[in-house]
Steps between C-alpha positions, in 0.01 A plus 500: 500500500415868520335649805178547306486133400586396853221722634252356249600147601441582867161656421389195301618263772321704767185496285521121479525476878208738551290304252590180683392655829173618344427150370545366854272756667169314448641192675645663812196403710484150360444236772778253564474174311574150631877494462541851636292404801724201568817709477348771718394253769843334510663844515282593797591177677866563417478839669337325797805276540391187317714326237374429147472134396543378857205685651307595185500297180558640153705394198643832378859606574533720809601837352140595421400462866786722611410759235141505622615512862726795424218685326261434790760611752559827316157591366242284676310196380215660306434347154581829327859466623536193280354658187711814545810286549421297191465822299828634637685180415345508154628852437847410625496203265409732212811706577707181511357389163595841359857461626535152350344627179771764468767232521331291231316736265587863570267773624210444261493128563529560874204739502296260289582210733420701812172613345395146418578380851318793658195434280465126541650415840212642701213364294209324675529195275841421652396618849764767462359723772532231766798468731577147389846347491539571128482877549781490755703236315525681166699797635802300625482285184529807277777642720683167474482514121624858495793419727586197290502706181721761669737223604525370146547851369776574750684169459411325173749221569414370845690173464736296712745461213826683561517634148169682547563668833779555746562233760449750779134587445490789743785684325307494175286813525255407226452151633450636851223727374332208327528283811321766704206507260488120479484477878210747504325303224520191717392697806180625338433158345523339843253753638258431213515124563431557869185688397380236254672179395441537126759780484767228512447441128596859423810452711588186304484707182757739648716203597484374143595837359797512738669267252475755221680816403391835364654653188499876458303605194321811384128466563315563172167565669563821692783749464317700763544212739875500440529870583295448815726219614797723426351758734372276778698175490822631340474241224528554125342177388224253530582134479374170371523150638753247378536150635856443612687171480545496874510207736411709804375853562706647780236754594254230600678468836412857595151464358439198723649671806255787466212263433557299816486793743123516548441121505778459756368787712153346514647155563687635803188682618283187500781280634545734796130464579485124459286526187750403229334162419162675470650767274660245267191277489254780426703707253702241310 
């Protein structure tokens, strides 16, 4: 990609972000709605030393309370803090959608995808301006998908079969790179699930695709996308999915390890405060 095309891409992406911010402006003074009020109250009690589920009942996973508590600690507990934070997370998610779009479709497809997300994610009909769990959950979900695609791109044959990879995984440079991305995919998936339980279904999709392989092919949709990947990701190809005749995907181990970090951290937190039974009963 030439410098001019790169500059144009940056200008278009910046324009998308500015348009997204402009669409959010009318809703910045929007009052908190019922769910936001519940999260805000629990976050305030959390900052006061109380423990969710044991001292205050709710049925959402705990990450949203800690996110709210962190925002209140840093910026105060005015309602506008929540709407600003929702807008900021939405714009970060737009950037993440753009990055994933490059991996899948090239620059044009990435800009189109980012534009669609920026346009529709903040709409009033989906309560997009509110600081609900969905607005915070989508970002780690998109990051998880991006990391998973990078893992598959780096190591198309993540298998436990000796003929596919070396026995010593860590001496295989390409496999090691793929393992790193798989771990991060699990890490972000675990965070998303700890924000809202429904994200587990997206994680299960990644688990299913762990039993597949990627074949290098020229992408017919966007030669521009190929040149961009050559510049940014040092790749000369896009790829398509092929189902492998595998009995077990070796990468799933690292995916699961990353996924378990946040659930285990919260389990230890509530166990240390004598609230583990309350946590399990309310959330699961």
